[in-house]
């Protein structure tokens, strides 16, 4: 079955450092990968989308890469701030194109 | 634009009771979705709809029902609530083309005792 996997362990980093989160997918080849941010008690909010023919996408301090050979996407936050502390979810459309499958999310804690 | 709204925010149900979780969107999205999220876990799709009058099962549909009589509204019905349905429920919507980036509501926290 199609699976999206993220590191379930929390990532703790110091303010100002670069945070790197990993998303791996198996048993399919999604045309897009999406990243969402979720704060406690709130719904996920869309951040970035990368297409399979794009190697890298940037938005302000955020960068996403998509490696179709490794079946992996990396999500980077540069110059991280305590306000970046949240859970980050990776998602990919299934082969039928009618459902997003979400990973379990990785919790990021940025310490001042 | 209110986006996606959900009511209620929180509800306690007794085992065997029924309730309807309301969801509405004002973005004229054709696609709408219901997810549940258990503590520390990812989102699991319960049901989705590609337009008024059309619904389909997701990954975990048992114990739930949906209807879609208008583009704006997508209520989720719980019949005979069970403790296993204790969760946070999120409604989302998206356009029908492209990557279908989803817009989420604030969630309904449900506790079944």
XYZ file of N, CA and C in Angstrom:
675
model
N 0.838 -1.187 0.000
C 0.000 0.000 0.000
C 0.883 1.249 0.000
N 0.297 2.371 -0.420
C 1.047 3.615 -0.491
C 1.311 4.145 0.918
N 2.556 4.505 1.178
C 2.906 4.962 2.526
C 3.736 6.223 2.462
N 3.473 7.099 3.428
C 4.284 8.289 3.639
C 4.830 8.186 5.057
N 6.144 8.285 5.196
C 6.743 8.117 6.526
C 7.607 9.314 6.884
N 7.409 9.791 8.109
C 8.227 10.860 8.647
C 8.801 10.401 9.976
N 9.895 11.008 10.366
C 10.523 10.660 11.634
C 9.589 11.066 12.768
N 9.146 10.093 13.536
C 8.182 10.392 14.590
C 8.830 11.027 15.815
N 10.157 10.945 15.911
C 10.831 11.559 17.050
C 10.881 13.063 16.856
N 10.749 13.794 17.941
C 10.826 15.252 17.880
C 12.242 15.678 17.512
N 12.324 16.779 16.795
C 13.606 17.356 16.415
C 13.826 18.620 17.238
N 14.885 18.609 18.037
C 15.202 19.770 18.863
C 16.439 20.451 18.315
N 16.310 21.754 18.013
C 17.474 22.472 17.508
C 17.563 23.834 18.185
N 18.734 24.445 18.059
C 18.978 25.756 18.642
C 18.550 26.843 17.654
N 18.029 27.921 18.185
C 17.648 29.067 17.358
C 18.806 29.488 16.459
N 18.487 29.795 15.215
C 19.494 30.234 14.263
C 20.053 29.117 13.392
N 19.888 27.875 13.850
C 20.370 26.733 13.067
C 19.353 26.370 11.980
N 19.779 25.496 11.069
C 18.877 24.993 10.032
C 18.237 23.682 10.471
N 16.907 23.641 10.393
C 16.185 22.406 10.706
C 15.950 21.641 9.418
N 16.171 20.339 9.439
C 15.931 19.500 8.258
C 15.021 18.345 8.643
N 13.871 18.273 7.978
C 12.898 17.218 8.243
C 12.807 16.330 7.006
N 12.580 15.036 7.257
C 12.606 14.049 6.177
C 11.230 13.434 5.955
N 10.916 13.201 4.693
C 9.672 12.528 4.315
C 10.020 11.469 3.275
N 9.696 10.221 3.556
C 9.944 9.112 2.628
C 8.614 8.506 2.178
N 8.543 8.128 0.907
C 7.312 7.512 0.413
C 7.646 6.184 -0.260
N 6.701 5.263 -0.178
C 6.920 3.932 -0.746
C 5.703 3.480 -1.529
N 5.949 2.635 -2.497
C 4.916 1.972 -3.296
C 4.126 2.888 -4.205
N 4.625 4.064 -4.495
C 4.040 4.861 -5.552
C 4.945 6.024 -5.923
N 4.535 6.736 -6.938
C 5.311 7.859 -7.453
C 4.413 9.087 -7.559
N 4.306 9.842 -6.488
C 3.403 11.002 -6.499
C 3.884 12.104 -7.433
N 2.933 12.769 -8.039
C 3.275 13.880 -8.929
C 3.628 15.135 -8.129
N 3.114 15.214 -6.899
C 3.384 16.361 -6.035
C 3.654 15.882 -4.620
N 4.452 16.646 -3.908
C 4.565 16.468 -2.465
C 4.234 17.805 -1.831
N 3.488 17.737 -0.741
C 3.083 18.967 -0.065
C 3.559 18.938 1.388
N 3.842 20.101 1.909
C 4.220 20.237 3.319
C 3.249 21.187 4.008
N 2.840 20.764 5.211
C 1.902 21.532 6.018
C 2.507 21.752 7.395
N 2.071 22.835 8.025
C 2.441 23.102 9.407
C 1.194 22.965 10.274
N 1.358 22.326 11.436
C 0.240 22.206 12.363
C 0.677 22.638 13.758
N -0.015 23.643 14.279
C 0.206 24.095 15.645
C -0.758 23.365 16.577
N -0.392 23.233 17.864
C -1.256 22.481 18.802
C -2.670 23.033 18.829
N -3.656 22.138 18.715
C -5.049 22.539 18.789
C -5.581 23.218 17.540
N -4.824 23.174 16.451
C -5.265 23.836 15.213
C -5.192 22.883 14.033
N -5.856 23.265 12.960
C -5.787 22.477 11.746
C -4.492 22.750 10.993
N -4.058 21.801 10.165
C -2.845 22.016 9.348
C -3.010 23.197 8.395
N -1.873 23.840 8.118
C -1.846 24.968 7.187
C -0.818 24.662 6.104
N -1.219 24.807 4.855
C -0.345 24.532 3.727
C 0.843 25.490 3.696
N 2.045 24.924 3.433
C 3.249 25.746 3.339
C 3.822 25.780 1.930
N 4.144 24.587 1.424
C 4.858 24.500 0.151
C 4.450 23.251 -0.605
N 4.586 23.357 -1.927
C 4.304 22.242 -2.807
C 5.473 22.098 -3.755
N 5.878 20.856 -4.029
C 6.935 20.635 -5.018
C 6.481 19.554 -5.983
N 6.740 19.768 -7.253
C 6.352 18.819 -8.291
C 7.478 17.828 -8.547
N 7.139 16.697 -9.127
C 8.131 15.628 -9.326
C 9.252 16.051 -10.266
N 8.991 17.023 -11.141
C 10.042 17.455 -12.067
C 10.836 18.650 -11.526
N 10.570 19.018 -10.270
C 11.318 20.085 -9.622
C 12.254 19.478 -8.586
N 13.483 19.897 -8.600
C 14.438 19.380 -7.616
C 14.335 20.124 -6.301
N 13.996 21.413 -6.394
C 14.041 22.262 -5.209
C 13.028 23.389 -5.347
N 12.452 23.787 -4.203
C 11.524 24.912 -4.186
C 11.811 25.724 -2.938
N 11.773 27.046 -3.083
C 12.068 27.910 -1.932
C 10.935 28.899 -1.700
N 10.754 29.233 -0.414
C 9.818 30.291 -0.044
C 10.345 30.906 1.242
N 10.888 32.090 1.119
C 11.475 32.794 2.264
C 12.518 31.903 2.941
N 12.343 31.542 4.198
C 13.342 30.707 4.887
C 13.105 29.214 4.700
N 12.122 28.857 3.918
C 11.786 27.456 3.703
C 12.357 26.947 2.385
N 12.818 25.695 2.399
C 13.279 25.055 1.173
C 12.838 23.600 1.193
N 12.310 23.143 0.080
C 11.896 21.752 -0.053
C 12.627 21.146 -1.244
N 13.097 19.911 -1.057
C 13.693 19.168 -2.166
C 12.896 17.899 -2.406
N 13.014 17.372 -3.619
C 12.249 16.182 -4.028
C 13.192 15.289 -4.816
N 13.524 14.147 -4.262
C 14.426 13.211 -4.920
C 13.632 11.956 -5.275
N 13.281 11.832 -6.568
C 12.428 10.712 -6.986
C 13.209 9.393 -7.008
N 14.531 9.468 -7.050
C 15.335 8.242 -7.005
C 15.337 7.668 -5.597
N 15.553 8.539 -4.623
C 15.553 8.110 -3.220
C 14.138 7.983 -2.660
N 13.150 8.471 -3.400
C 11.756 8.523 -2.936
C 11.679 9.286 -1.617
N 12.209 10.503 -1.671
C 12.347 11.275 -0.450
C 12.197 12.772 -0.719
N 11.611 13.470 0.262
C 11.575 14.918 0.241
C 12.197 15.417 1.541
N 12.998 16.463 1.421
C 13.564 17.100 2.601
C 12.983 18.500 2.729
N 12.679 18.885 3.972
C 12.113 20.193 4.271
C 13.088 20.912 5.190
N 13.565 22.075 4.741
C 14.557 22.815 5.499
C 13.975 24.144 5.961
N 14.279 24.508 7.200
C 13.985 25.855 7.692
C 15.327 26.460 8.091
N 15.733 27.497 7.385
C 17.002 28.134 7.711
C 16.772 29.242 8.743
N 17.856 29.563 9.481
C 17.780 30.610 10.514
C 16.539 30.404 11.378
N 16.404 29.209 11.928
C 15.177 28.847 12.639
C 14.935 29.752 13.848
N 13.654 29.911 14.159
C 13.223 30.772 15.268
C 12.291 29.968 16.176
N 12.198 30.340 17.445
C 11.252 29.639 18.330
C 9.834 29.588 17.768
N 9.446 30.619 17.000
C 8.106 30.641 16.406
C 7.918 29.557 15.330
N 9.013 28.944 14.899
C 8.908 27.847 13.927
C 8.544 26.529 14.598
N 8.521 26.502 15.919
C 8.179 25.287 16.655
C 6.750 24.880 16.342
N 6.605 23.669 15.835
C 5.295 23.156 15.404
C 5.503 21.725 14.916
N 4.424 21.095 14.502
C 4.524 19.800 13.834
C 4.399 20.026 12.334
N 5.269 19.390 11.577
C 5.282 19.553 10.124
C 4.883 18.231 9.476
N 3.889 18.328 8.596
C 3.323 17.157 7.943
C 3.675 17.153 6.464
N 4.046 15.989 5.994
C 4.290 15.777 4.569
C 3.069 15.052 3.998
N 2.701 15.357 2.759
C 1.533 14.706 2.159
C 1.753 14.522 0.665
N 1.187 13.459 0.134
C 1.307 13.197 -1.302
C -0.011 12.667 -1.837
N -0.325 13.034 -3.052
C -1.551 12.567 -3.687
C -1.410 11.113 -4.080
N -2.476 10.331 -3.921
C -2.405 8.928 -4.329
C -2.452 8.815 -5.851
N -2.250 7.622 -6.356
C -2.167 7.416 -7.799
C -3.462 7.784 -8.523
N -4.596 7.608 -7.828
C -5.879 7.928 -8.459
C -6.126 9.430 -8.507
N -5.318 10.179 -7.761
C -5.449 11.630 -7.775
C -6.641 12.173 -7.019
N -7.190 11.390 -6.087
C -8.377 11.865 -5.378
C -8.192 11.947 -3.873
N -7.030 11.518 -3.361
C -6.820 11.558 -1.917
C -5.392 11.927 -1.608
N -5.232 12.768 -0.581
C -3.906 13.032 -0.049
C -3.637 12.034 1.066
N -2.447 11.447 1.036
C -2.003 10.602 2.152
C -1.008 11.417 2.959
N -1.241 11.502 4.282
C -0.380 12.287 5.146
C 0.582 11.395 5.912
N 1.785 11.906 6.124
C 2.700 11.264 7.045
C 2.279 11.573 8.467
N 2.932 10.910 9.431
C 2.576 11.095 10.825
C 3.041 12.418 11.407
N 3.898 13.136 10.675
C 4.358 14.436 11.152
C 5.605 14.336 12.004
N 6.401 15.389 11.969
C 7.572 15.517 12.833
C 7.427 16.790 13.632
N 7.587 16.662 14.961
C 7.486 17.836 15.819
C 8.846 18.514 15.906
N 8.870 19.787 15.608
C 10.098 20.589 15.662
C 10.032 21.519 16.863
N 11.102 21.500 17.670
C 11.212 22.420 18.797
C 12.473 23.257 18.600
N 12.313 24.564 18.493
C 13.446 25.468 18.334
C 13.652 26.194 19.657
N 14.815 25.995 20.238
C 15.089 26.565 21.562
C 15.867 27.856 21.424
N 15.468 28.879 22.229
C 16.178 30.172 22.133
C 17.580 30.079 22.733
N -13.830 36.305 3.858
C -13.766 34.862 3.673
C -13.517 34.152 4.991
N -14.487 33.345 5.423
C -14.309 32.599 6.661
C -13.445 31.367 6.432
N -13.331 30.903 5.189
C -12.564 29.692 4.925
C -13.393 28.457 5.244
N -12.807 27.547 6.026
C -13.508 26.337 6.443
C -13.880 26.483 7.914
N -15.153 26.336 8.206
C -15.617 26.439 9.590
C -16.172 25.096 10.047
N -15.996 24.814 11.326
C -16.485 23.561 11.909
C -17.191 23.857 13.228
N -18.282 23.144 13.463
C -18.957 23.199 14.751
C -19.400 21.798 15.143
N -19.414 21.477 16.452
C -18.918 22.301 17.559
C -17.406 22.221 17.667
N -16.834 22.970 18.601
C -15.392 22.889 18.831
C -15.051 21.696 19.707
N -15.950 21.374 20.619
C -15.706 20.296 21.558
C -17.035 19.671 21.948
N -17.023 18.337 22.101
C -18.257 17.660 22.483
C -17.910 16.401 23.246
N -18.712 16.126 24.274
C -18.616 14.860 24.991
C -19.861 14.049 24.685
N -19.674 12.823 24.261
C -20.792 11.930 23.949
C -20.741 10.705 24.854
N -21.897 10.176 25.145
C -21.938 8.885 25.826
C -21.945 7.774 24.776
N -21.442 6.625 25.151
C -21.436 5.467 24.240
C -22.854 5.215 23.733
N -22.977 5.029 22.425
C -24.272 4.746 21.820
C -25.022 5.965 21.330
N -24.600 7.169 21.748
C -25.257 8.377 21.267
C -24.825 8.683 19.828
N -25.593 9.540 19.197
C -25.265 9.950 17.829
C -25.082 11.455 17.790
N -24.347 11.917 16.792
C -24.217 13.363 16.604
C -23.750 13.657 15.183
N -23.906 14.904 14.802
C -23.448 15.368 13.492
C -22.432 16.476 13.692
N -21.278 16.306 13.068
C -20.264 17.347 13.044
C -20.487 18.175 11.780
N -20.559 19.480 11.978
C -20.850 20.350 10.844
C -19.568 20.909 10.239
N -19.575 21.065 8.917
C -18.458 21.658 8.201
C -19.009 22.489 7.052
N -18.476 23.694 6.902
C -18.887 24.548 5.795
C -17.674 25.290 5.258
N -17.683 25.540 3.940
C -16.605 26.325 3.323
C -17.213 27.339 2.361
N -16.551 28.492 2.257
C -17.066 29.571 1.405
C -16.096 29.910 0.279
N -15.282 28.934 -0.113
C -14.288 29.161 -1.165
C -14.719 28.550 -2.498
N -15.919 28.044 -2.556
C -16.455 27.422 -3.761
C -15.619 26.218 -4.222
N -15.067 25.497 -3.245
C -14.300 24.291 -3.553
C -15.224 23.126 -3.840
N -14.892 22.358 -4.859
C -15.691 21.169 -5.141
C -15.371 20.021 -4.195
N -14.100 19.883 -3.855
C -13.681 18.746 -3.036
C -13.749 19.109 -1.559
N -14.269 18.171 -0.773
C -14.257 18.317 0.685
C -13.902 16.980 1.319
N -13.332 17.046 2.526
C -12.764 15.860 3.162
C -13.041 15.883 4.663
N -13.130 14.696 5.237
C -13.152 14.559 6.689
C -11.990 13.655 7.097
N -11.223 14.147 8.094
C -10.116 13.386 8.662
C -10.332 13.235 10.167
N -9.706 12.220 10.716
C -9.557 12.137 12.150
C -8.071 12.081 12.489
N -7.739 12.645 13.643
C -6.350 12.670 14.065
C -6.293 12.248 15.525
N -5.699 11.116 15.775
C -5.526 10.628 17.129
C -4.243 11.225 17.707
N -4.133 11.320 19.034
C -2.983 11.989 19.659
C -1.640 11.475 19.136
N -0.795 12.411 18.689
C 0.543 12.059 18.218
C 0.579 11.334 16.893
N -0.565 11.289 16.228
C -0.634 10.539 14.966
C -0.938 11.479 13.809
N -0.823 10.917 12.618
C -1.142 11.697 11.431
C -2.638 11.716 11.157
N -2.999 12.270 10.051
C -4.407 12.393 9.649
C -4.843 11.156 8.877
N -6.002 10.658 9.225
C -6.562 9.520 8.483
C -7.863 9.966 7.826
N -7.993 9.695 6.544
C -9.160 10.129 5.787
C -10.357 9.233 6.086
N -11.479 9.858 6.438
C -12.699 9.109 6.755
C -13.582 9.015 5.510
N -13.969 10.148 4.976
C -14.779 10.242 3.774
C -14.346 11.476 3.001
N -14.651 11.472 1.716
C -14.429 12.661 0.925
C -15.554 12.818 -0.100
N -15.624 14.015 -0.678
C -16.665 14.308 -1.660
C -16.060 15.138 -2.776
N -16.389 14.780 -4.006
C -15.857 15.520 -5.149
C -16.861 16.519 -5.701
N -18.011 16.603 -5.068
C -19.021 17.563 -5.487
C -20.341 17.228 -4.838
N -21.287 18.144 -4.968
C -22.608 17.930 -4.366
C -23.205 16.622 -4.884
N -23.669 15.810 -3.954
C -24.302 14.543 -4.288
C -23.361 13.380 -4.489
N -22.038 13.620 -4.369
C -21.065 12.558 -4.618
C -20.145 12.422 -3.415
N -20.150 11.248 -2.799
C -19.262 10.998 -1.669
C -18.601 9.641 -1.844
N -17.478 9.448 -1.166
C -16.781 8.163 -1.262
C -16.007 7.919 0.023
N -15.748 6.630 0.276
C -15.062 6.235 1.497
C -13.572 6.519 1.398
N -13.004 6.853 2.564
C -11.568 6.990 2.675
C -10.978 5.769 3.336
N -9.987 5.995 4.150
C -9.251 4.909 4.787
C -9.989 4.278 5.966
N -10.734 5.098 6.735
C -11.361 4.623 7.975
C -12.826 5.041 8.056
N -13.708 4.548 7.187
C -15.096 5.026 7.143
C -16.060 4.367 8.138
N -15.677 3.239 8.724
C -16.625 2.494 9.552
C -17.073 3.295 10.771
N -18.397 3.337 10.972
C -18.971 4.057 12.098
C -19.358 5.491 11.771
N -19.158 5.889 10.528
C -19.442 7.263 10.101
C -20.296 7.267 8.832
N -21.006 8.376 8.639
C -21.719 8.598 7.392
C -21.610 10.063 7.013
N -21.714 10.332 5.720
C -21.651 11.712 5.249
C -22.733 11.944 4.212
N -22.981 13.214 3.958
C -23.870 13.628 2.870
C -23.322 14.932 2.308
N -23.662 15.231 1.086
C -23.213 16.482 0.476
C -24.337 16.992 -0.437
N -25.228 17.740 0.169
C -26.373 18.251 -0.594
C -26.070 19.593 -1.261
N -25.051 20.316 -0.759
C -24.660 21.590 -1.363
C -23.147 21.621 -1.526
N -22.649 22.543 -2.323
C -21.197 22.698 -2.471
C -20.558 23.123 -1.152
N -21.293 23.926 -0.369
C -20.715 24.538 0.822
C -20.615 23.607 2.039
N -21.553 22.687 2.185
C -21.665 21.942 3.446
C -21.334 20.458 3.287
N -20.685 19.916 4.309
C -20.293 18.499 4.265
C -20.344 17.955 5.697
N -21.535 17.628 6.197
C -21.644 17.136 7.573
C -21.197 15.686 7.718
N -20.660 15.372 8.880
C -20.216 14.016 9.217
C -21.089 13.506 10.353
N -21.684 12.365 10.145
C -22.606 11.783 11.120
C -21.938 10.606 11.816
N -21.994 10.628 13.149
C -21.549 9.490 13.940
C -22.780 8.790 14.489
N -22.953 7.543 14.164
C -24.053 6.755 14.688
C -23.495 5.810 15.743
N -24.174 5.707 16.872
C -23.768 4.753 17.920
C -22.303 4.962 18.310
N -22.026 6.117 18.896
C -20.654 6.482 19.233
C -19.982 5.423 20.109
N -18.698 5.198 19.832
C -17.888 4.241 20.578
C -16.631 4.948 21.085
N -16.031 4.461 22.182
C -14.814 5.099 22.701
C -13.705 5.209 21.651
N -13.664 4.276 20.691
C -12.641 4.314 19.642
C -12.794 5.520 18.720
N -13.934 6.205 18.804
C -14.147 7.393 17.980
C -13.725 8.676 18.696
N -13.181 8.547 19.888
C -12.576 9.686 20.568
C -11.379 10.143 19.739
N -11.413 11.400 19.292
C -10.389 11.889 18.388
C -10.623 13.369 18.120
N -9.754 13.954 17.313
C -9.995 15.296 16.792
C -10.336 15.149 15.318
N -11.427 15.769 14.924
C -11.911 15.645 13.558
C -11.676 16.947 12.803
N -11.051 16.812 11.650
C -10.788 17.966 10.802
C -11.523 17.825 9.478
N -12.136 18.913 9.076
C -12.731 19.019 7.756
C -11.780 19.849 6.893
N -11.718 19.539 5.613
C -10.859 20.285 4.699
C -11.555 20.401 3.352
N -11.080 21.353 2.549
C -11.616 21.494 1.200
C -10.487 21.842 0.248
N -10.727 21.614 -1.036
C -9.716 21.936 -2.041
C -10.386 22.153 -3.388
N -9.623 22.764 -4.316
C -10.068 22.809 -5.697
C -9.978 21.399 -6.275
N -10.620 21.186 -7.398
C -10.691 19.851 -7.984
C -9.558 19.550 -8.945
N -8.717 20.543 -9.228
C -7.647 20.326 -10.197
C -6.289 20.536 -9.541
N -5.240 20.129 -10.267
C -3.894 20.354 -9.774
C -3.578 19.527 -8.557
N -2.774 20.088 -7.687
C -2.269 19.363 -6.527
C -3.309 19.212 -5.422
N -4.430 19.868 -5.566
C -5.505 19.773 -4.574
C -5.009 20.135 -3.173
N -4.276 21.220 -3.075
C -3.848 21.733 -1.775
C -5.061 21.938 -0.892
N -4.969 21.465 0.352
C -6.148 21.452 1.206
C -6.133 22.574 2.235
N -7.333 23.098 2.475
C -7.563 24.133 3.467
C -8.369 23.494 4.597
N -7.829 23.582 5.798
C -8.422 22.879 6.924
C -9.217 23.803 7.832
N -10.225 23.216 8.458
C -10.957 23.902 9.508
C -10.204 23.782 10.832
N -10.747 24.393 11.887
C -10.070 24.400 13.190
C -10.206 23.101 13.977
N -11.078 22.209 13.531
C -11.198 20.919 14.200
C -12.311 20.860 15.222
N -12.808 19.636 15.448
C -13.777 19.347 16.509
C -13.165 18.249 17.382
N -13.052 18.549 18.665
C -12.525 17.553 19.606
C -13.693 16.774 20.179
N -13.674 15.464 19.999
C -14.769 14.613 20.445
C -14.261 13.606 21.463
N -14.974 13.540 22.568
C -14.658 12.583 23.616
C -15.871 11.685 23.817
N -15.686 10.376 23.689
C -16.775 9.414 23.873
C -16.506 8.616 25.144
N -17.438 8.748 26.092
C -17.259 8.087 27.387
C -18.330 7.025 27.627
